[in-house]
């Protein structure tokens, strides 16, 4: 008998291992007081390289000591209140209990005979999400690894829908050349996806994976807040049709990564209905609005989408991974079904989730959301999401009150774009300073913030997804930013670096920080 495999004969060893692991983790969480140690790449690479993977340590305690020094001491802690960088959240404790269960049982929710009630729980979670979106009883969906996979899945369904309509002649008037019987090879190069420059990078990646043309993603103009302009969308579709190109899908975003804006979904859905174009809504970030008690109206029109991406591991405070693709009509999911006699035969009379998933072996991630809802409920999740949106408004007010900071726009969700820029500093020099400032903060580890480029200029970014972050925490980070910026300008500013591109500055500082 092998004592390190989980089972009835080793359950005591399992409990001991879990207890030791939890104790080590708890010790780190109690003692860590900032999001990162500040260790550089060279330092961590050397530590990893020193491990002899062919010589086991033999005991749980020794392994935990090693991984504590190698990983836990240098992890980026998203639960720390001064972590304000990306769309990462502190996780709900009931979901951690679920992780313990699903990892030990190791269900694979691809076929019924590998998951049984796990399949039914996932399907119920999809139904619950579809109801929150506003879809009817014909909706369906499946859990995925994240927003990138969900977006790919949604656009795959859009492609198959458009190809099917081209094959049977079910195309909107004005789509020249989309006659019945046209071959897939003839249609694919003409398919186009319409999205704004604010949409997630996975839209372009999906187009490539789906075999579309290099210029398949057509940019749609936005208003001055970064939201898709429905009039510009209509004009773009008209232009495509005049060029004998085929609008395959429109991707609207409910919560853009940089600005946090929500496209006008109702107006966009109306255009899509008029032109019979598939509407995919990427709500990976904004899905928290589905349980918001005060801001649900921002998603008005999402119920008219054909497919929706939701990332529970962002705005529902779930551990990675926990995402889903949800569709208004279940029939759309069946277009990509592939059957294997040994796995999911066509004659099966039980539900097999692999029929509609891009994955085969797949974790039972729905259990995390299930336990969270059954423990704390949707209302509290909504309150936590509303809290971080409120906090972004406070951050905006705090920053606009500072003479040496600029703010790009009033936040809609929980991202705030801003710059540290004393009045005398030229904009071009500010663009060069800010990546270095951000890298300096990361190298110190007391606070982590994000950065991005908007309209050709570099901006710093707060992404607030921790409802336990306080106004005092925000003020602390603002002071750290000011101090780091002032030190770089007053004491360490190198004229040679001043003329270097921002990426070179960030790379140099990031590589050398605490090396």
CSV table of C-alpha atoms in Angstrom, one decimal:
chain,number,residue,atom,x,y,z
A,1,UNK,CA,0.0,0.0,0.0
A,2,UNK,CA,1.3,3.5,-0.9
A,3,UNK,CA,0.8,5.7,2.1
A,4,UNK,CA,0.9,9.0,0.3
A,5,UNK,CA,-2.3,8.4,-1.8
A,6,UNK,CA,-5.6,9.6,-0.4
A,7,UNK,CA,-8.0,7.0,0.6
A,8,UNK,CA,-9.8,5.2,3.6
A,9,UNK,CA,-6.5,3.7,4.9
A,10,UNK,CA,-4.6,7.0,4.8
A,11,UNK,CA,-7.2,9.5,6.0
A,12,UNK,CA,-5.4,10.1,9.3
A,13,UNK,CA,-2.2,11.0,7.3
A,14,UNK,CA,-4.3,13.3,5.2
A,15,UNK,CA,-5.9,15.1,8.2
A,16,UNK,CA,-2.4,15.5,9.6
A,17,UNK,CA,-1.1,16.9,6.4
A,18,UNK,CA,-4.0,19.4,6.0
A,19,UNK,CA,-3.6,20.5,9.7
A,20,UNK,CA,0.1,21.2,9.2
A,21,UNK,CA,-0.5,23.0,5.9
A,22,UNK,CA,-3.2,25.1,7.4
A,23,UNK,CA,-1.0,26.0,10.4
A,24,UNK,CA,1.9,27.1,8.1
A,25,UNK,CA,-0.4,29.2,6.0
A,26,UNK,CA,-2.1,30.8,9.0
A,27,UNK,CA,1.3,31.7,10.4
A,28,UNK,CA,2.3,33.4,7.2
A,29,UNK,CA,-1.0,35.3,6.9
A,30,UNK,CA,-0.8,36.5,10.5
A,31,UNK,CA,2.7,37.8,10.1
A,32,UNK,CA,2.8,39.2,6.6
A,33,UNK,CA,2.0,42.9,6.6
A,34,UNK,CA,2.5,43.8,2.9
A,35,UNK,CA,1.5,42.3,-0.4
A,36,UNK,CA,5.0,41.3,-1.6
A,37,UNK,CA,8.5,40.6,-0.2
A,38,UNK,CA,10.1,42.7,-2.9
A,39,UNK,CA,12.4,39.9,-4.1
A,40,UNK,CA,13.7,40.2,-7.6
A,41,UNK,CA,13.6,37.6,-10.4
A,42,UNK,CA,17.3,36.7,-10.0
A,43,UNK,CA,16.9,36.0,-6.3
A,44,UNK,CA,13.9,33.8,-6.8
A,45,UNK,CA,15.3,32.0,-9.8
A,46,UNK,CA,18.4,31.0,-7.8
A,47,UNK,CA,16.2,29.7,-5.0
A,48,UNK,CA,14.1,27.6,-7.4
A,49,UNK,CA,17.2,26.3,-9.2
A,50,UNK,CA,18.8,25.1,-6.0
A,51,UNK,CA,16.0,22.6,-5.3
A,52,UNK,CA,17.0,19.0,-6.1
A,53,UNK,CA,13.7,17.6,-7.4
A,54,UNK,CA,15.2,14.1,-7.6
A,55,UNK,CA,15.9,13.9,-3.9
A,56,UNK,CA,12.6,14.0,-1.9
A,57,UNK,CA,12.6,15.5,1.6
A,58,UNK,CA,10.4,12.7,2.9
A,59,UNK,CA,8.2,14.4,5.5
A,60,UNK,CA,5.3,16.9,5.2
A,61,UNK,CA,7.0,19.2,7.7
A,62,UNK,CA,10.3,19.4,5.8
A,63,UNK,CA,8.4,20.0,2.5
A,64,UNK,CA,6.3,22.7,4.1
A,65,UNK,CA,9.4,24.4,5.5
A,66,UNK,CA,10.9,24.5,2.0
A,67,UNK,CA,7.9,25.7,0.2
A,68,UNK,CA,7.2,28.2,2.9
A,69,UNK,CA,10.6,29.9,2.2
A,70,UNK,CA,10.3,29.4,-1.5
A,71,UNK,CA,6.7,30.3,-2.2
A,72,UNK,CA,4.7,31.6,0.8
A,73,UNK,CA,7.4,34.1,1.8
A,74,UNK,CA,7.4,35.6,-1.7
A,75,UNK,CA,3.8,35.1,-2.9
A,76,UNK,CA,1.8,38.1,-3.9
A,77,UNK,CA,-0.9,38.4,-1.3
A,78,UNK,CA,-4.1,39.6,-2.8
A,79,UNK,CA,-5.9,39.9,0.5
A,80,UNK,CA,-3.5,42.6,1.7
A,81,UNK,CA,-5.3,45.9,1.7
A,82,UNK,CA,-2.5,47.7,-0.2
A,83,UNK,CA,-2.7,45.3,-3.1
A,84,UNK,CA,-4.4,47.5,-5.7
A,85,UNK,CA,-3.1,46.2,-9.0
A,86,UNK,CA,-5.1,43.7,-11.1
A,87,UNK,CA,-8.5,42.0,-11.1
A,88,UNK,CA,-7.5,39.7,-8.2
A,89,UNK,CA,-9.6,39.4,-5.1
A,90,UNK,CA,-9.4,38.0,-1.6
A,91,UNK,CA,-11.3,34.8,-1.6
A,92,UNK,CA,-14.4,33.7,0.4
A,93,UNK,CA,-13.6,31.2,3.1
A,94,UNK,CA,-16.4,28.8,2.2
A,95,UNK,CA,-14.8,28.6,-1.3
A,96,UNK,CA,-11.6,27.4,0.4
A,97,UNK,CA,-13.5,24.7,2.1
A,98,UNK,CA,-14.8,23.7,-1.3
A,99,UNK,CA,-11.3,23.6,-2.7
A,100,UNK,CA,-10.4,21.1,0.0
A,101,UNK,CA,-13.3,18.9,-0.9
A,102,UNK,CA,-13.0,19.0,-4.7
A,103,UNK,CA,-9.2,18.5,-4.7
A,104,UNK,CA,-9.5,15.4,-2.4
A,105,UNK,CA,-12.5,13.8,-4.2
A,106,UNK,CA,-11.0,14.8,-7.5
A,107,UNK,CA,-14.2,14.7,-9.5
A,108,UNK,CA,-14.0,15.4,-13.2
A,109,UNK,CA,-17.2,17.0,-14.4
A,110,UNK,CA,-17.0,15.9,-18.0
A,111,UNK,CA,-19.2,12.8,-17.8
A,112,UNK,CA,-21.9,11.7,-15.5
A,113,UNK,CA,-20.1,8.5,-14.4
A,114,UNK,CA,-17.2,10.7,-13.1
A,115,UNK,CA,-19.1,13.3,-11.2
A,116,UNK,CA,-22.8,12.4,-10.7
A,117,UNK,CA,-24.3,15.0,-8.4
A,118,UNK,CA,-21.3,17.3,-9.2
A,119,UNK,CA,-22.8,17.6,-12.7
A,120,UNK,CA,-26.2,18.5,-11.3
A,121,UNK,CA,-24.7,21.1,-9.0
A,122,UNK,CA,-22.8,22.7,-11.8
A,123,UNK,CA,-25.9,22.8,-14.0
A,124,UNK,CA,-27.9,24.3,-11.2
A,125,UNK,CA,-25.2,27.0,-10.8
A,126,UNK,CA,-25.4,27.8,-14.5
A,127,UNK,CA,-29.2,28.0,-14.3
A,128,UNK,CA,-28.9,30.4,-11.3
A,129,UNK,CA,-26.4,32.6,-13.2
A,130,UNK,CA,-28.7,32.6,-16.3
A,131,UNK,CA,-31.6,33.7,-14.2
A,132,UNK,CA,-29.5,36.6,-12.7
A,133,UNK,CA,-28.6,37.6,-16.3
A,134,UNK,CA,-32.3,37.6,-17.2
A,135,UNK,CA,-32.2,34.6,-19.6
A,136,UNK,CA,-35.2,32.3,-19.9
A,137,UNK,CA,-35.6,28.6,-19.3
A,138,UNK,CA,-33.9,27.7,-22.6
A,139,UNK,CA,-30.6,29.0,-21.3
A,140,UNK,CA,-27.5,26.8,-20.8
A,141,UNK,CA,-23.8,27.1,-20.1
A,142,UNK,CA,-20.8,25.5,-18.6
A,143,UNK,CA,-18.0,26.4,-16.2
A,144,UNK,CA,-14.6,27.3,-17.7
A,145,UNK,CA,-11.0,28.1,-16.6
A,146,UNK,CA,-11.5,31.8,-17.0
A,147,UNK,CA,-12.6,34.8,-19.1
A,148,UNK,CA,-10.2,34.1,-21.9
A,149,UNK,CA,-11.7,30.6,-22.4
A,150,UNK,CA,-15.2,31.9,-21.9
A,151,UNK,CA,-14.7,34.5,-24.6
A,152,UNK,CA,-13.2,32.0,-27.0
A,153,UNK,CA,-16.2,29.7,-26.3
A,154,UNK,CA,-18.7,32.4,-27.0
A,155,UNK,CA,-17.0,33.5,-30.2
A,156,UNK,CA,-16.8,29.9,-31.3
A,157,UNK,CA,-20.5,29.5,-30.9
A,158,UNK,CA,-21.0,32.8,-32.8
A,159,UNK,CA,-18.9,31.5,-35.7
A,160,UNK,CA,-20.8,28.2,-35.8
A,161,UNK,CA,-24.1,30.1,-35.7
A,162,UNK,CA,-23.0,32.3,-38.6
A,163,UNK,CA,-21.6,29.4,-40.7
A,164,UNK,CA,-24.8,27.5,-40.2
A,165,UNK,CA,-26.9,30.4,-41.3
A,166,UNK,CA,-24.7,30.9,-44.4
A,167,UNK,CA,-25.0,27.2,-45.2
A,168,UNK,CA,-28.8,27.2,-45.1
A,169,UNK,CA,-29.3,30.8,-46.4
A,170,UNK,CA,-30.5,32.2,-43.1
A,171,UNK,CA,-28.7,35.5,-43.4
A,172,UNK,CA,-29.9,39.0,-42.9
A,173,UNK,CA,-30.9,41.1,-46.0
A,174,UNK,CA,-27.9,42.9,-47.3
A,175,UNK,CA,-25.3,40.3,-46.5
A,176,UNK,CA,-24.1,40.0,-50.1
A,177,UNK,CA,-22.7,36.6,-51.1
A,178,UNK,CA,-24.0,34.7,-48.0
A,179,UNK,CA,-26.1,32.5,-50.2
A,180,UNK,CA,-27.3,29.0,-49.3
A,181,UNK,CA,-24.8,26.3,-49.7
A,182,UNK,CA,-21.7,28.5,-49.4
A,183,UNK,CA,-18.8,26.5,-48.1
A,184,UNK,CA,-17.1,27.1,-44.7
A,185,UNK,CA,-13.8,27.8,-46.4
A,186,UNK,CA,-15.4,30.5,-48.5
A,187,UNK,CA,-17.1,32.2,-45.5
A,188,UNK,CA,-14.3,32.1,-42.9
A,189,UNK,CA,-12.1,34.7,-44.4
A,190,UNK,CA,-15.0,37.1,-44.6
A,191,UNK,CA,-16.2,36.8,-41.0
A,192,UNK,CA,-15.7,39.8,-38.8
A,193,UNK,CA,-15.9,40.5,-35.1
A,194,UNK,CA,-16.7,44.1,-33.9
A,195,UNK,CA,-15.3,45.3,-30.7
A,196,UNK,CA,-13.8,48.5,-29.2
A,197,UNK,CA,-10.2,49.1,-28.4
A,198,UNK,CA,-11.2,48.7,-24.8
A,199,UNK,CA,-12.2,45.1,-25.2
A,200,UNK,CA,-10.1,42.3,-23.7
A,201,UNK,CA,-7.0,41.1,-25.6
A,202,UNK,CA,-8.5,37.6,-25.7
A,203,UNK,CA,-10.9,38.8,-28.4
A,204,UNK,CA,-8.0,39.1,-30.9
A,205,UNK,CA,-6.5,35.9,-29.6
A,206,UNK,CA,-9.8,34.1,-30.1
A,207,UNK,CA,-10.1,35.4,-33.7
A,208,UNK,CA,-6.7,33.8,-34.5
A,209,UNK,CA,-7.6,30.5,-32.8
A,210,UNK,CA,-10.9,30.4,-34.7
A,211,UNK,CA,-9.1,30.6,-38.1
A,212,UNK,CA,-10.4,34.0,-39.0
A,213,UNK,CA,-8.6,36.6,-41.1
A,214,UNK,CA,-5.7,38.6,-39.6
A,215,UNK,CA,-7.9,41.7,-39.7
A,216,UNK,CA,-11.0,40.0,-38.5
A,217,UNK,CA,-11.4,42.2,-35.4
A,218,UNK,CA,-12.9,45.5,-36.5
A,219,UNK,CA,-12.5,48.4,-34.1
A,220,UNK,CA,-15.7,50.3,-33.2
A,221,UNK,CA,-15.4,53.9,-32.0
A,222,UNK,CA,-16.2,54.8,-28.4
A,223,UNK,CA,-17.5,57.9,-26.6
A,224,UNK,CA,-15.2,60.0,-24.4
A,225,UNK,CA,-15.6,57.6,-21.5
A,226,UNK,CA,-14.5,54.5,-23.5
A,227,UNK,CA,-18.0,53.0,-24.0
A,228,UNK,CA,-18.9,51.6,-27.4
A,229,UNK,CA,-20.8,54.1,-29.5
A,230,UNK,CA,-24.0,52.3,-30.9
A,231,UNK,CA,-24.1,54.7,-33.8
A,232,UNK,CA,-20.6,53.9,-34.7
A,233,UNK,CA,-21.4,50.2,-34.4
A,234,UNK,CA,-24.3,50.5,-36.9
A,235,UNK,CA,-22.1,52.4,-39.3
A,236,UNK,CA,-19.3,49.8,-39.0
A,237,UNK,CA,-21.8,46.9,-39.8
A,238,UNK,CA,-23.1,48.8,-42.8
A,239,UNK,CA,-19.6,49.3,-44.1
A,240,UNK,CA,-18.7,45.6,-43.7
A,241,UNK,CA,-21.8,44.6,-45.5
A,242,UNK,CA,-21.1,47.0,-48.3
A,243,UNK,CA,-17.7,45.4,-48.6
A,244,UNK,CA,-19.3,41.9,-48.9
A,245,UNK,CA,-17.9,41.0,-45.4
A,246,UNK,CA,-20.0,39.2,-42.8
A,247,UNK,CA,-20.5,40.6,-39.3
A,248,UNK,CA,-20.1,37.4,-37.2
A,249,UNK,CA,-20.3,38.9,-33.7
A,250,UNK,CA,-20.3,42.0,-31.6
A,251,UNK,CA,-18.3,41.9,-28.3
A,252,UNK,CA,-19.7,44.3,-25.8
A,253,UNK,CA,-17.9,44.7,-22.4
A,254,UNK,CA,-19.4,45.0,-19.0
A,255,UNK,CA,-16.4,46.3,-17.1
A,256,UNK,CA,-13.4,47.1,-19.3
A,257,UNK,CA,-10.0,46.2,-17.8
A,258,UNK,CA,-8.5,49.7,-17.8
A,259,UNK,CA,-11.4,52.2,-17.5
A,260,UNK,CA,-13.9,49.9,-15.8
A,261,UNK,CA,-16.7,51.2,-18.1
A,262,UNK,CA,-19.8,49.3,-19.1
A,263,UNK,CA,-20.9,49.5,-22.7
A,264,UNK,CA,-24.5,50.6,-23.4
A,265,UNK,CA,-25.8,47.0,-23.6
A,266,UNK,CA,-29.5,47.8,-24.4
A,267,UNK,CA,-28.6,50.1,-27.4
A,268,UNK,CA,-26.0,47.6,-28.6
A,269,UNK,CA,-28.4,44.7,-28.4
A,270,UNK,CA,-30.9,46.6,-30.4
A,271,UNK,CA,-28.4,47.1,-33.2
A,272,UNK,CA,-27.4,43.4,-33.1
A,273,UNK,CA,-31.1,42.3,-33.3
A,274,UNK,CA,-31.7,44.6,-36.3
A,275,UNK,CA,-28.8,43.1,-38.2
A,276,UNK,CA,-29.1,39.5,-36.8
A,277,UNK,CA,-25.6,39.6,-35.4
A,278,UNK,CA,-24.5,37.5,-32.4
A,279,UNK,CA,-24.0,39.6,-29.3
A,280,UNK,CA,-21.4,38.4,-26.8
A,281,UNK,CA,-21.1,40.3,-23.6
A,282,UNK,CA,-17.8,40.0,-21.7
A,283,UNK,CA,-18.9,40.5,-18.1
A,284,UNK,CA,-15.8,38.9,-16.6
A,285,UNK,CA,-15.2,41.9,-14.4
A,286,UNK,CA,-18.7,43.5,-14.2
A,287,UNK,CA,-20.5,40.2,-13.3
A,288,UNK,CA,-20.5,41.4,-9.7
A,289,UNK,CA,-23.3,43.7,-10.8
A,290,UNK,CA,-25.6,40.7,-11.1
A,291,UNK,CA,-25.8,40.6,-7.3
A,292,UNK,CA,-25.4,44.3,-6.7
A,293,UNK,CA,-28.2,45.9,-4.6
A,294,UNK,CA,-27.6,49.3,-6.1
A,295,UNK,CA,-26.0,49.1,-9.5
A,296,UNK,CA,-27.8,46.2,-11.3
A,297,UNK,CA,-29.2,48.7,-13.8
A,298,UNK,CA,-25.7,49.1,-15.4
A,299,UNK,CA,-26.3,45.7,-17.0
A,300,UNK,CA,-29.7,46.6,-18.5
A,301,UNK,CA,-29.8,44.9,-21.9
A,302,UNK,CA,-27.5,42.0,-21.0
A,303,UNK,CA,-30.6,39.7,-21.1
A,304,UNK,CA,-30.7,40.2,-24.9
A,305,UNK,CA,-27.2,38.9,-25.4
A,306,UNK,CA,-26.6,35.5,-27.1
A,307,UNK,CA,-23.7,34.6,-24.8
A,308,UNK,CA,-22.2,36.1,-21.6
A,309,UNK,CA,-18.8,35.6,-19.9
A,310,UNK,CA,-18.8,35.7,-16.1
A,311,UNK,CA,-15.7,35.4,-14.0
A,312,UNK,CA,-16.7,34.4,-10.5
A,313,UNK,CA,-13.0,34.5,-9.5
A,314,UNK,CA,-13.0,38.3,-9.9
A,315,UNK,CA,-16.2,39.9,-8.7
A,316,UNK,CA,-17.7,37.0,-6.7
A,317,UNK,CA,-14.6,36.6,-4.6
A,318,UNK,CA,-13.8,33.0,-5.6
A,319,UNK,CA,-10.5,31.3,-5.9
A,320,UNK,CA,-9.0,30.8,-9.4
A,321,UNK,CA,-10.4,29.2,-11.4
A,322,UNK,CA,-14.1,29.8,-11.4
A,323,UNK,CA,-15.7,31.2,-14.6
A,324,UNK,CA,-18.5,30.3,-16.9
A,325,UNK,CA,-19.9,30.9,-20.4
A,326,UNK,CA,-23.7,31.2,-20.3
A,327,UNK,CA,-25.9,31.3,-23.5
A,328,UNK,CA,-29.5,32.4,-24.0
A,329,UNK,CA,-30.4,29.3,-26.1
A,330,UNK,CA,-29.1,25.8,-25.2
A,331,UNK,CA,-29.3,24.7,-28.8
A,332,UNK,CA,-26.2,26.9,-29.5
A,333,UNK,CA,-24.1,24.8,-27.2
A,334,UNK,CA,-25.0,21.6,-29.1
A,335,UNK,CA,-23.4,22.9,-32.3
A,336,UNK,CA,-19.9,22.1,-31.0
A,337,UNK,CA,-20.7,18.7,-29.4
A,338,UNK,CA,-18.3,15.9,-30.3
A,339,UNK,CA,-19.2,12.3,-29.2
A,340,UNK,CA,-16.9,9.4,-28.4
A,341,UNK,CA,-18.3,5.9,-27.7
A,342,UNK,CA,-16.0,5.4,-24.8
A,343,UNK,CA,-16.9,8.7,-23.1
A,344,UNK,CA,-20.1,10.4,-24.2
A,345,UNK,CA,-22.0,8.3,-26.8
A,346,UNK,CA,-24.8,9.9,-28.7
A,347,UNK,CA,-27.2,7.4,-27.1
A,348,UNK,CA,-26.4,8.5,-23.6
A,349,UNK,CA,-29.4,9.1,-21.4
A,350,UNK,CA,-27.6,10.9,-18.6
A,351,UNK,CA,-26.1,14.5,-18.7
A,352,UNK,CA,-22.5,14.7,-19.9
A,353,UNK,CA,-21.0,18.2,-19.5
A,354,UNK,CA,-18.3,17.3,-22.0
A,355,UNK,CA,-20.9,17.6,-24.7
A,356,UNK,CA,-20.7,21.4,-24.4
A,357,UNK,CA,-17.3,22.1,-22.9
A,358,UNK,CA,-14.0,22.9,-24.7
A,359,UNK,CA,-12.3,20.8,-22.0
A,360,UNK,CA,-12.6,17.1,-21.3
A,361,UNK,CA,-11.1,16.6,-17.8
A,362,UNK,CA,-12.4,19.5,-15.8
A,363,UNK,CA,-12.4,20.5,-12.1
A,364,UNK,CA,-15.6,20.8,-10.1
A,365,UNK,CA,-15.1,24.6,-9.7
A,366,UNK,CA,-18.9,25.2,-9.4
A,367,UNK,CA,-18.7,23.8,-5.9
A,368,UNK,CA,-16.8,26.8,-4.6
A,369,UNK,CA,-19.6,29.2,-5.7
A,370,UNK,CA,-22.2,26.8,-4.4
A,371,UNK,CA,-20.7,26.7,-0.9
A,372,UNK,CA,-20.3,30.5,-0.9
A,373,UNK,CA,-23.9,31.1,-1.8
A,374,UNK,CA,-25.1,28.6,0.8
A,375,UNK,CA,-23.0,30.1,3.5
A,376,UNK,CA,-23.1,33.9,3.0
A,377,UNK,CA,-25.6,34.4,0.2
A,378,UNK,CA,-25.8,36.5,-2.9
A,379,UNK,CA,-26.8,39.6,-1.0
A,380,UNK,CA,-23.6,39.8,0.9
A,381,UNK,CA,-21.6,39.2,-2.3
A,382,UNK,CA,-23.4,42.1,-3.8
A,383,UNK,CA,-22.7,44.3,-0.8
A,384,UNK,CA,-19.0,43.5,-1.1
A,385,UNK,CA,-18.9,44.4,-4.8
A,386,UNK,CA,-20.8,47.6,-4.1
A,387,UNK,CA,-18.2,48.3,-1.4
A,388,UNK,CA,-15.3,48.2,-3.7
A,389,UNK,CA,-17.1,50.4,-6.3
A,390,UNK,CA,-17.8,52.9,-3.5
A,391,UNK,CA,-14.2,52.8,-2.5
A,392,UNK,CA,-13.1,53.7,-6.0
A,393,UNK,CA,-15.2,56.8,-5.8
A,394,UNK,CA,-13.5,57.7,-2.6
A,395,UNK,CA,-10.1,57.1,-4.2
A,396,UNK,CA,-11.1,59.4,-7.0
A,397,UNK,CA,-12.0,62.2,-4.6
A,398,UNK,CA,-8.8,61.7,-2.6
A,399,UNK,CA,-6.6,61.9,-5.8
A,400,UNK,CA,-8.4,64.9,-7.3
A,401,UNK,CA,-7.8,66.8,-4.0
A,402,UNK,CA,-4.0,66.4,-4.5
A,403,UNK,CA,-2.2,69.1,-6.5
A,404,UNK,CA,0.5,66.7,-7.8
A,405,UNK,CA,-1.9,64.0,-9.1
A,406,UNK,CA,-4.1,63.9,-12.2
A,407,UNK,CA,-7.2,61.6,-12.6
A,408,UNK,CA,-8.3,60.4,-16.0
A,409,UNK,CA,-12.0,60.0,-15.4
A,410,UNK,CA,-14.6,59.4,-12.6
A,411,UNK,CA,-14.8,55.6,-12.1
A,412,UNK,CA,-17.8,53.6,-13.0
A,413,UNK,CA,-16.8,50.3,-11.3
A,414,UNK,CA,-13.7,49.9,-9.2
A,415,UNK,CA,-10.7,50.9,-11.3
A,416,UNK,CA,-9.2,54.4,-11.0
A,417,UNK,CA,-6.7,55.8,-13.6
A,418,UNK,CA,-4.4,58.5,-12.4
A,419,UNK,CA,-0.9,60.0,-12.6
A,420,UNK,CA,1.6,61.3,-10.2
A,421,UNK,CA,2.6,64.5,-12.1
A,422,UNK,CA,3.9,67.6,-10.3
A,423,UNK,CA,2.8,70.7,-12.2
A,424,UNK,CA,6.2,71.4,-13.7
A,425,UNK,CA,6.7,67.9,-15.1
A,426,UNK,CA,6.2,67.7,-18.9
A,427,UNK,CA,3.8,65.0,-20.0
A,428,UNK,CA,6.5,63.1,-22.0
A,429,UNK,CA,8.7,63.0,-19.0
A,430,UNK,CA,5.8,61.8,-16.8
A,431,UNK,CA,5.2,59.0,-19.3
A,432,UNK,CA,8.8,57.9,-18.7
A,433,UNK,CA,8.7,58.3,-14.9
A,434,UNK,CA,5.6,56.4,-14.1
A,435,UNK,CA,6.7,52.9,-15.2
A,436,UNK,CA,9.8,53.3,-13.1
A,437,UNK,CA,7.8,54.6,-10.2
A,438,UNK,CA,5.5,51.5,-10.4
A,439,UNK,CA,8.5,49.2,-10.6
A,440,UNK,CA,10.0,50.9,-7.5
A,441,UNK,CA,6.8,50.3,-5.5
A,442,UNK,CA,6.8,46.6,-6.5
A,443,UNK,CA,10.5,46.3,-5.6
A,444,UNK,CA,9.7,47.6,-2.1
A,445,UNK,CA,6.6,45.4,-1.7
A,446,UNK,CA,4.6,47.7,0.6
A,447,UNK,CA,2.0,48.4,-2.1
A,448,UNK,CA,1.3,47.0,-5.6
A,449,UNK,CA,-0.5,49.1,-8.2
A,450,UNK,CA,-1.1,48.6,-12.0
A,451,UNK,CA,-0.2,50.7,-15.0
A,452,UNK,CA,-1.5,51.0,-18.5
A,453,UNK,CA,-1.4,53.2,-21.6
A,454,UNK,CA,-4.4,55.3,-22.5
A,455,UNK,CA,-4.4,57.4,-25.7
A,456,UNK,CA,-0.7,57.1,-26.0
A,457,UNK,CA,0.1,58.1,-22.4
A,458,UNK,CA,1.1,56.1,-19.4
A,459,UNK,CA,-1.3,56.0,-16.4
A,460,UNK,CA,-1.1,54.4,-13.0
A,461,UNK,CA,-4.2,52.3,-11.9
A,462,UNK,CA,-5.9,51.3,-8.8
A,463,UNK,CA,-8.0,48.1,-9.2
A,464,UNK,CA,-10.0,47.7,-6.1
A,465,UNK,CA,-11.4,44.3,-5.4
A,466,UNK,CA,-10.8,44.1,-1.6
A,467,UNK,CA,-13.8,45.3,0.4
A,468,UNK,CA,-11.6,45.3,3.5
A,469,UNK,CA,-9.4,48.0,2.1
A,470,UNK,CA,-10.0,51.2,4.0
A,471,UNK,CA,-9.7,54.9,3.1
A,472,UNK,CA,-6.6,55.0,5.3
A,473,UNK,CA,-5.1,52.2,3.2
A,474,UNK,CA,-5.7,54.3,0.1
A,475,UNK,CA,-4.1,57.3,1.7
A,476,UNK,CA,-1.1,55.2,2.7
A,477,UNK,CA,-0.6,54.1,-0.9
A,478,UNK,CA,-1.0,57.6,-2.3
A,479,UNK,CA,1.7,58.8,0.1
A,480,UNK,CA,4.0,55.9,-1.0
A,481,UNK,CA,3.5,56.8,-4.6
A,482,UNK,CA,4.2,60.5,-4.0
A,483,UNK,CA,7.3,59.6,-1.9
A,484,UNK,CA,8.6,57.2,-4.6
A,485,UNK,CA,8.0,59.7,-7.4
A,486,UNK,CA,9.6,62.6,-5.5
A,487,UNK,CA,12.7,60.5,-4.7
A,488,UNK,CA,13.1,59.4,-8.3
A,489,UNK,CA,12.7,63.0,-9.5
A,490,UNK,CA,14.8,64.7,-6.8
A,491,UNK,CA,17.6,62.2,-5.9
A,492,UNK,CA,17.9,59.4,-8.5
A,493,UNK,CA,16.8,60.8,-11.8
A,494,UNK,CA,19.2,59.7,-14.5
A,495,UNK,CA,19.1,61.9,-17.6
A,496,UNK,CA,20.0,58.8,-19.6
A,497,UNK,CA,17.0,57.0,-18.4
A,498,UNK,CA,14.9,60.1,-19.0
A,499,UNK,CA,15.2,59.6,-22.7
A,500,UNK,CA,14.8,55.8,-22.6
A,501,UNK,CA,11.4,54.3,-23.5
A,502,UNK,CA,9.1,53.5,-20.5
A,503,UNK,CA,9.3,49.7,-21.1
A,504,UNK,CA,13.1,49.8,-20.8
A,505,UNK,CA,12.9,51.7,-17.6
A,506,UNK,CA,10.4,49.3,-16.1
A,507,UNK,CA,12.3,46.3,-17.2
A,508,UNK,CA,15.6,47.6,-15.8
A,509,UNK,CA,14.2,48.5,-12.4
A,510,UNK,CA,12.0,45.4,-12.2
A,511,UNK,CA,15.0,43.1,-12.9
A,512,UNK,CA,17.3,44.8,-10.4
A,513,UNK,CA,14.9,45.4,-7.6
A,514,UNK,CA,16.2,43.5,-4.5
A,515,UNK,CA,18.2,41.2,-6.8
